CSV table of C-alpha atoms and ligand atoms in Angstrom, one decimal:
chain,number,residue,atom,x,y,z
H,1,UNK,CA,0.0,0.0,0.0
H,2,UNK,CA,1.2,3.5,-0.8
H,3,UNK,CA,1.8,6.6,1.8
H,4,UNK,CA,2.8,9.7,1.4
H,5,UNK,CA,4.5,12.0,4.3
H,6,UNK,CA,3.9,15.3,2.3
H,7,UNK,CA,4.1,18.9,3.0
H,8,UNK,CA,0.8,20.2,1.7
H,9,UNK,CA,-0.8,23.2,1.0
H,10,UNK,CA,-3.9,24.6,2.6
H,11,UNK,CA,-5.6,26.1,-0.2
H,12,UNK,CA,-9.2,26.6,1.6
H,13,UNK,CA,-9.9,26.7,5.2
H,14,UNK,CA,-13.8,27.3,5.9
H,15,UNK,CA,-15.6,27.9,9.5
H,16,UNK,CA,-18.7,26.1,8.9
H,17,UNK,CA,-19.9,26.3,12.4
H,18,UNK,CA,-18.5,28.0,15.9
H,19,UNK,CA,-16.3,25.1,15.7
H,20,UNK,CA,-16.1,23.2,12.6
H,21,UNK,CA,-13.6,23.9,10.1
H,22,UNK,CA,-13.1,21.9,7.0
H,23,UNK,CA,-9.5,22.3,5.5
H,24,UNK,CA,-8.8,21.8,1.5
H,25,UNK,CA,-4.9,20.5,1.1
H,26,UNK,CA,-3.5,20.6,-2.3
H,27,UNK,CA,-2.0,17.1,-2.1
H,28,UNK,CA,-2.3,14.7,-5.6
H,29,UNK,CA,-0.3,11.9,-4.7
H,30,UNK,CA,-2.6,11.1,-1.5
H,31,UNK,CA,-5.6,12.6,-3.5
H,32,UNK,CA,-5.4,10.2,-6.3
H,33,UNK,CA,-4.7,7.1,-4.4
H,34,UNK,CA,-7.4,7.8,-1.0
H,35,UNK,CA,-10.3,5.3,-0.9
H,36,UNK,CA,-13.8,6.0,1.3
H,37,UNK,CA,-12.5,5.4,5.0
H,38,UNK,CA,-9.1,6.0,4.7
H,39,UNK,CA,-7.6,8.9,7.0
H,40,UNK,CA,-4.5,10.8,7.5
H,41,UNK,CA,-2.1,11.8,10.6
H,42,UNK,CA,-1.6,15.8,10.4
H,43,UNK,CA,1.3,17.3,12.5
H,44,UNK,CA,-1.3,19.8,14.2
H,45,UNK,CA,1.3,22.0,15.5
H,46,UNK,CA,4.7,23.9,14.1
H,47,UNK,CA,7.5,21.6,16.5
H,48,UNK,CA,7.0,19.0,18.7
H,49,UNK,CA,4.1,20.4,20.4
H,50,UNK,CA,1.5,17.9,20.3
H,51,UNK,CA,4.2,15.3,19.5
H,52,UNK,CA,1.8,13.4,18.2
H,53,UNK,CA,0.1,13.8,14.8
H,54,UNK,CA,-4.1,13.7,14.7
H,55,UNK,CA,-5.8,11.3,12.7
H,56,UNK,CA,-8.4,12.5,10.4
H,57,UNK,CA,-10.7,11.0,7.8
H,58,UNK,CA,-10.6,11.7,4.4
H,59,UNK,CA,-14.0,13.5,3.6
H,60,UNK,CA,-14.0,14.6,0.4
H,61,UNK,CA,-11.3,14.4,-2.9
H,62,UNK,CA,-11.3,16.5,-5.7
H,63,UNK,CA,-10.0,16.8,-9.5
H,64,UNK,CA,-7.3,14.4,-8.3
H,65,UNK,CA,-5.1,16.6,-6.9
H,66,UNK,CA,-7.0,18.2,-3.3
H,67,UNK,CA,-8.7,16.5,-0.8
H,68,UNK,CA,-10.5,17.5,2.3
H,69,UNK,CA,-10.7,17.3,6.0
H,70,UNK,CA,-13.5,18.1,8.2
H,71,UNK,CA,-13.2,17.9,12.1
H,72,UNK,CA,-14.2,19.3,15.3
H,73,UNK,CA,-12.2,21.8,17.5
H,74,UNK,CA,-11.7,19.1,21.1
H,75,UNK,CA,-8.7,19.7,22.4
H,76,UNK,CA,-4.7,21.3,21.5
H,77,UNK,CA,-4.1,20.0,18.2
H,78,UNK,CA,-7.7,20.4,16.5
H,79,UNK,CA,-7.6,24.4,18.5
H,80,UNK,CA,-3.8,24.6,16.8
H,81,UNK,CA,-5.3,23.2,13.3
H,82,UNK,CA,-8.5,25.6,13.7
H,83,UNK,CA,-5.8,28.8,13.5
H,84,UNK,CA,-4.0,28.1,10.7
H,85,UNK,CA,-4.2,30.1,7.6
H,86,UNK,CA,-4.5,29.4,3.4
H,87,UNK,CA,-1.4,29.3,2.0
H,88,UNK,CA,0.8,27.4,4.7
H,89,UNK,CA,2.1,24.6,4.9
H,90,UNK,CA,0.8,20.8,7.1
H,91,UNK,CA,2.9,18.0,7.5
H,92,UNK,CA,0.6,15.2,6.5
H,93,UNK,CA,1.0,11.4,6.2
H,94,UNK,CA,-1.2,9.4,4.3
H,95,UNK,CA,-3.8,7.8,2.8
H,96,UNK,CA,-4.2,5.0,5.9
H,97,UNK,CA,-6.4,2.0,6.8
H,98,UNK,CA,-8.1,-0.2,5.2
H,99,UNK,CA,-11.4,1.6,3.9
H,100,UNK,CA,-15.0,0.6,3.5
H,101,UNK,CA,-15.7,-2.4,0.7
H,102,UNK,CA,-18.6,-1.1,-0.8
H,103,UNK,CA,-21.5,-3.0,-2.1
H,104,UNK,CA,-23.3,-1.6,-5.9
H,105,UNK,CA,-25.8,-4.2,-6.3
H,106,UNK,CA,-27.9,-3.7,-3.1
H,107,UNK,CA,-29.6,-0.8,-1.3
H,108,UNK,CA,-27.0,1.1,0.5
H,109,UNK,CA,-27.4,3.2,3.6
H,110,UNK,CA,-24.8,5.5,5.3
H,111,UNK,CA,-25.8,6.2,8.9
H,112,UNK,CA,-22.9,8.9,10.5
H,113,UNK,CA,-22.8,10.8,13.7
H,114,UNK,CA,-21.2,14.0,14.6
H,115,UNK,CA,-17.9,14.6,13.1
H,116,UNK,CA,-18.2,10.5,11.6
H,117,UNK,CA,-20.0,12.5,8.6
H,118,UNK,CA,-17.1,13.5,7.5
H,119,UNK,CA,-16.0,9.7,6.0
H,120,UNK,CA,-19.6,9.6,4.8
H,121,UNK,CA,-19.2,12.5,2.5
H,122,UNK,CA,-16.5,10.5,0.6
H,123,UNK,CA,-18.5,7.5,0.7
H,124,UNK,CA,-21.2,9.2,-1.1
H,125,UNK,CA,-19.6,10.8,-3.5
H,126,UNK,CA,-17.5,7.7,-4.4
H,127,UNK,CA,-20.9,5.6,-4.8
H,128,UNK,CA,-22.5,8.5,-6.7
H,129,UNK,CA,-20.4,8.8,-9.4
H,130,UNK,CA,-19.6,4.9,-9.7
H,131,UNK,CA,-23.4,3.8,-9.8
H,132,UNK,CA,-25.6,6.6,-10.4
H,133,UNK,CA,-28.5,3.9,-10.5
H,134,UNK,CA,-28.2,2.8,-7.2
H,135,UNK,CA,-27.6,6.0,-4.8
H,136,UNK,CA,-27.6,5.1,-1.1
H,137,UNK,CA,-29.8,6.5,1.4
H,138,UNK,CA,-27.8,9.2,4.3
H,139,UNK,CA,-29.1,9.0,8.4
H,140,UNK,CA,-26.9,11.3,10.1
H,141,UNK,CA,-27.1,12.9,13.3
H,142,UNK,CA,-25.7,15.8,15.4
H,143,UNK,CA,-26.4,17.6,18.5
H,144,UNK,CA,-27.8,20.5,17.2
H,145,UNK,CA,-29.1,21.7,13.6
H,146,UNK,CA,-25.9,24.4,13.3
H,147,UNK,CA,-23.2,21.3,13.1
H,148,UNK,CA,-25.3,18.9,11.0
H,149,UNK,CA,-27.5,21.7,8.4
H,150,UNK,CA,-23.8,22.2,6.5
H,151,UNK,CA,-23.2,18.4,5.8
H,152,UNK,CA,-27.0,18.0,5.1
H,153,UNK,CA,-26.4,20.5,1.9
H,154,UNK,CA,-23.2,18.4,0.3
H,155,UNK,CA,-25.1,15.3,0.7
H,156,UNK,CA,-28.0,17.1,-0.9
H,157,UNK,CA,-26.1,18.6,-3.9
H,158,UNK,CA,-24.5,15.3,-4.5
H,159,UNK,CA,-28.3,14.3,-5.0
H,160,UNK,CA,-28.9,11.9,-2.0
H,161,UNK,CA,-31.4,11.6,0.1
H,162,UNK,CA,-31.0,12.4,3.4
H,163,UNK,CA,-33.0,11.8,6.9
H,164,UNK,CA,-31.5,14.0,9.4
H,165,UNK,CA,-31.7,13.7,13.6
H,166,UNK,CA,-30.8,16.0,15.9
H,167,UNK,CA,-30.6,15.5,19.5
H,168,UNK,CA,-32.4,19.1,20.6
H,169,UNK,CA,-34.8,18.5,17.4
H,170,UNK,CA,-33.8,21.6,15.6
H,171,UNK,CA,-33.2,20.0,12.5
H,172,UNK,CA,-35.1,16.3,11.4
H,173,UNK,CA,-36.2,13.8,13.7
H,174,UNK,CA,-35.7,14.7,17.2
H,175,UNK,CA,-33.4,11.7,18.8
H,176,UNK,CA,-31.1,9.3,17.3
H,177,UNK,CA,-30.2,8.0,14.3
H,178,UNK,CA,-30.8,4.3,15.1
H,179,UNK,CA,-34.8,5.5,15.3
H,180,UNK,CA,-34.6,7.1,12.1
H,181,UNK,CA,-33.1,3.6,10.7
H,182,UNK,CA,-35.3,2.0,11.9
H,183,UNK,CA,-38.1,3.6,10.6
H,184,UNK,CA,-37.2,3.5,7.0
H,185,UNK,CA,-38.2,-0.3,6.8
H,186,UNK,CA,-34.8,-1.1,4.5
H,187,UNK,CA,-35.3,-4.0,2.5
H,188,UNK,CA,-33.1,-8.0,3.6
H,189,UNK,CA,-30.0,-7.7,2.1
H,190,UNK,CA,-29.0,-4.2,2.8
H,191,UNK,CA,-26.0,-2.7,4.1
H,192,UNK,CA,-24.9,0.1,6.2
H,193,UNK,CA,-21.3,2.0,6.4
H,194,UNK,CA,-21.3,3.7,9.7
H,195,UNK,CA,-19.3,6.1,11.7
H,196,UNK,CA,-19.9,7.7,14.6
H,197,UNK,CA,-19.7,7.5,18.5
H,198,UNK,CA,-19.2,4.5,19.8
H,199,UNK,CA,-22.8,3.6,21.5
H,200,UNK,CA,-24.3,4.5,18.1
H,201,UNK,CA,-22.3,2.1,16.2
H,202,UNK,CA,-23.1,-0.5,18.4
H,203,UNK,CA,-26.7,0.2,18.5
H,204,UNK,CA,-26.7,0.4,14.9
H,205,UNK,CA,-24.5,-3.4,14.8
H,206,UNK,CA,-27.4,-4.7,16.9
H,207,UNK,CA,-30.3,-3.7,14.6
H,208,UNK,CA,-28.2,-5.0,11.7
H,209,UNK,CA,-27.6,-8.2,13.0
H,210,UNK,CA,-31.6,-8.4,14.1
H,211,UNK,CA,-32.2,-7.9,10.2
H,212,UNK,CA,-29.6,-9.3,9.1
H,213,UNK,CA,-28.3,-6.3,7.1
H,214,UNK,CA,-24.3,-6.3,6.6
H,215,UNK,CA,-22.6,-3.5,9.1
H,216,UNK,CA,-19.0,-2.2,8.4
H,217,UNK,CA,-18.2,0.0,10.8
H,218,UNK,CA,-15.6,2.8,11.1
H,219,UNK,CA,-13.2,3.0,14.9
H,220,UNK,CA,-12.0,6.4,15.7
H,221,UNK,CA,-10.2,4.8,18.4
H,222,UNK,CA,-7.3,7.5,19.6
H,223,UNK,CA,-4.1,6.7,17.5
H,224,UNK,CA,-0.5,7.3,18.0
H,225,UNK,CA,2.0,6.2,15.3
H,226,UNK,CA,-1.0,5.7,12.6
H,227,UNK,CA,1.0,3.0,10.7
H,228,UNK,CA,0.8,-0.5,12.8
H,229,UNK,CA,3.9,0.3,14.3
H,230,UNK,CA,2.6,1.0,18.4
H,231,UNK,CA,-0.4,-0.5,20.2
H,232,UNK,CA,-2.1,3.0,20.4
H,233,UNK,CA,-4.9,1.6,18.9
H,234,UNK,CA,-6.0,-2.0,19.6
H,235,UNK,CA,-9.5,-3.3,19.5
H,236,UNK,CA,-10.4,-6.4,20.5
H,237,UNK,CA,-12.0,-9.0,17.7
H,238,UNK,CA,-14.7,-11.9,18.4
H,239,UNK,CA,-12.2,-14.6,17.8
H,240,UNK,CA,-9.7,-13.4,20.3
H,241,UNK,CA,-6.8,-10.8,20.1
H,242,UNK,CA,-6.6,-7.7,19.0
H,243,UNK,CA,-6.7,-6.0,15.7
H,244,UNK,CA,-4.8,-2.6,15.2
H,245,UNK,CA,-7.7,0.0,13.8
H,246,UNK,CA,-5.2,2.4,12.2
H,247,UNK,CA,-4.4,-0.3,10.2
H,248,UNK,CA,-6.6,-3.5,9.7
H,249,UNK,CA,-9.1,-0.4,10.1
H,250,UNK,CA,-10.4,2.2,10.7
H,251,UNK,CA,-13.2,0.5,9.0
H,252,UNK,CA,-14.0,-3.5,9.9
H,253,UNK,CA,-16.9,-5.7,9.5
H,254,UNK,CA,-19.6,-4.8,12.6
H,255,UNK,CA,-19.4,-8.5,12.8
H,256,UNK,CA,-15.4,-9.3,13.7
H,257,UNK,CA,-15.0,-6.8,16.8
H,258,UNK,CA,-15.5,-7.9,20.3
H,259,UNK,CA,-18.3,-4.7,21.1
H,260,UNK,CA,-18.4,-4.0,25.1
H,261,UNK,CA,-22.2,-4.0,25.5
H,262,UNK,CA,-22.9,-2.3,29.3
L,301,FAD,C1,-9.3,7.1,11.9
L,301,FAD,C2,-9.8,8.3,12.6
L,301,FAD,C3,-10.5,9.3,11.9
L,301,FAD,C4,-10.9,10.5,12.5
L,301,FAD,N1,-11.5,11.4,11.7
L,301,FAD,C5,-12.0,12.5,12.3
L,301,FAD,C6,-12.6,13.5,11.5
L,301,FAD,O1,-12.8,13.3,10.3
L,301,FAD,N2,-13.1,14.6,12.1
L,301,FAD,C7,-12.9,14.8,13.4
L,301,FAD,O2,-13.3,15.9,14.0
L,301,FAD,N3,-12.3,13.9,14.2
L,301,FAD,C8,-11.8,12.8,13.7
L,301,FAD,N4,-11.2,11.9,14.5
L,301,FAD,C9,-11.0,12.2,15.9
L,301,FAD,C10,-9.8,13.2,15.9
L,301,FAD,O3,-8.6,12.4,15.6
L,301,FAD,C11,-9.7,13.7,17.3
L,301,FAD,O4,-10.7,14.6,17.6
L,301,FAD,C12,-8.4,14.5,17.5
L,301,FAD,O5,-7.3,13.7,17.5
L,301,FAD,C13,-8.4,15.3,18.8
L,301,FAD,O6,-7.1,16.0,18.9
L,301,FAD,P1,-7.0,17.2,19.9
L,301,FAD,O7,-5.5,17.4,20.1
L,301,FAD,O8,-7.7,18.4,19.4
L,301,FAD,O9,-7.7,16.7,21.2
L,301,FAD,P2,-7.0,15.9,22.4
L,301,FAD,O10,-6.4,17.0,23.3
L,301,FAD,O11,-6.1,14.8,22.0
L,301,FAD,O12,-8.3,15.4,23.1
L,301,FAD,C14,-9.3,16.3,23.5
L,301,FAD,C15,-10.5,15.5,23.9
L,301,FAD,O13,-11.1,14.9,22.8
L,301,FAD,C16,-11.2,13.5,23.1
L,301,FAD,N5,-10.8,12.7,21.9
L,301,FAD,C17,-9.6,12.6,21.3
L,301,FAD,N6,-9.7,11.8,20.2
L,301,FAD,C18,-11.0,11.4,20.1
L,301,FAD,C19,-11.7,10.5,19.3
L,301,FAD,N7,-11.1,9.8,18.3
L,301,FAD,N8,-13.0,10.3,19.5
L,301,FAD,C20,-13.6,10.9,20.6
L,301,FAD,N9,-13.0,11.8,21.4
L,301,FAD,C21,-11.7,12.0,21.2
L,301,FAD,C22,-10.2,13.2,24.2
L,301,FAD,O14,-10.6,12.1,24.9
L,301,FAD,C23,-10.3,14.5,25.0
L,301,FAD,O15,-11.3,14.5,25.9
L,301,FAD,C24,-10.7,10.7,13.9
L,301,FAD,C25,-10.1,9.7,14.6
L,301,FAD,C26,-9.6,8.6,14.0
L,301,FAD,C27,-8.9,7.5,14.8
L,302,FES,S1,-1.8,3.9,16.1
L,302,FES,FE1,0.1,2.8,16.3
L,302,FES,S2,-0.4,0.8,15.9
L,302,FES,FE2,-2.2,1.9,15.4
């Protein structure tokens, strides 16, 4: 598999909410190469402060050459990432993981939750353009209708169709995205790509399995090294062990992890 630790361009940074920025980096070898699911590790700061790079997923690609990130200001490196400015320069590695395996013959249905849009957006795109015939369905939720109305609009003017939730009810259903699943009656044989917090994925693996709908989800466990290389990011499997989600991830079948059900 192919990496790239590049010095890239920020050609466009956008504030789409208080604290939601989506950065465009001018970057073709990692543009041309990135699959749906795949992230990078930015160096979120100018020396070795954080020392570690931030893993981020790919969200969109364009014209071959620029591809975009889309994250939430949580802590040090997302503030540090948040101020810079078009025109300079991140250290990025990447494309990484092991993305989603995507499905064209059946009805597909992307189901995200707060910033685990962002892989979605890829997804959908990807899907789009290689089978216009068969255009998945998009359940995404957020706490409010200020962080999810953006990502609503670029599913939208990719021409899906999206069901929106919202925990305060501002925007779409008001509640979870597992209700609004399960209210749209998917036919046997579908499957969903998900990515989100970690009680929605797993509420979403158990309605799967009840259906008997495939379920590949996507781990934004916390990450270190990015590359296999420490134990930063370990998640246990259902026959035993441990796989690394940075990279037999982020994305695994919903069936092969170990979930911690409380
Ligand atoms: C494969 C992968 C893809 C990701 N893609 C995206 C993305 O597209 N957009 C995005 O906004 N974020 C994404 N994340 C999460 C992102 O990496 C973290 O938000 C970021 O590393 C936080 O860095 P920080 O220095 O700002 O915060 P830190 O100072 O490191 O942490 C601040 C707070 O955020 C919490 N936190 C850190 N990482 C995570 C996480 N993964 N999930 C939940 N809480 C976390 C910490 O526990 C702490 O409470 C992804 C993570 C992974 C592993
Ligand atoms: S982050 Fe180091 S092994 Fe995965």
């Amino acid at each position: 598999m192919s990496q790239f630790q590049k010095k890239t361009q920020i050609t466009r940074l956008e504030r789409l909410g208080s604290d939601i920025i989506r950065i465009t980096l001018d970057s073709p070898e990692i543009s041309k190469i990135a699959t749906p699911g795949q992230f990078v590790m930015v160096r979120t700061g100018k020396g070795k402060d954080p020392l570690l790079r931030r893993p981020f997923s790919i969200s969109q690609v364009s014209n071959g050459r620029y591809f975009q990130i889309l994250f939430k200001v949580v802590g040090r490196g997302t503030a540090l990432l948040a101020h810079c400015r078009e025109g300079e320069y991140l250290s990025v590695l990447g494309p990484l993981g092991s993305g989603f395996q995507i499905d064209y013959t059946t009805i597909n249905c992307l189901v995200g939750g707060g910033m685990g849009i962002a892989p979605l957006l890829f997804l959908g795109k990807w899907m789009s353009r290689k089978c216009p015939d068969n255009l998945p369905l998009v359940v995404i939720g957020a706490r409010t209708e200020g962080e999810l109305e953006p990502l609503v609009k670029d599913f939208q003017e990719i021409g899906l169709s999206v069901y929106p939730a919202t925990d305060d009810g501002s925007l779409g259903h008001h509640g979870f995205v597992i209700d609004v699943l399960k209210n749209l009656n998917l036919d046997a044989g579908s499957k969903t790509y998900v990515c989100g917090p970690y009680p929605m994925m797993l509420a979403v693996h158990l309605f799967c399995k009840e259906k008997g709908f495939s379920c590949q989800v996507s781990m934004e466990t916390s990450m270190a090294c990015g590359m296999g290389a420490c134990l930063g990011c370990i998640v246990p499997v259902e026959r035993g062990g441990y796989a690394h989600s940075c990279f037999d991830g982020p994305v695994f079948d919903a069936e092969e992890l170990l979930w911690e059900v409380k």
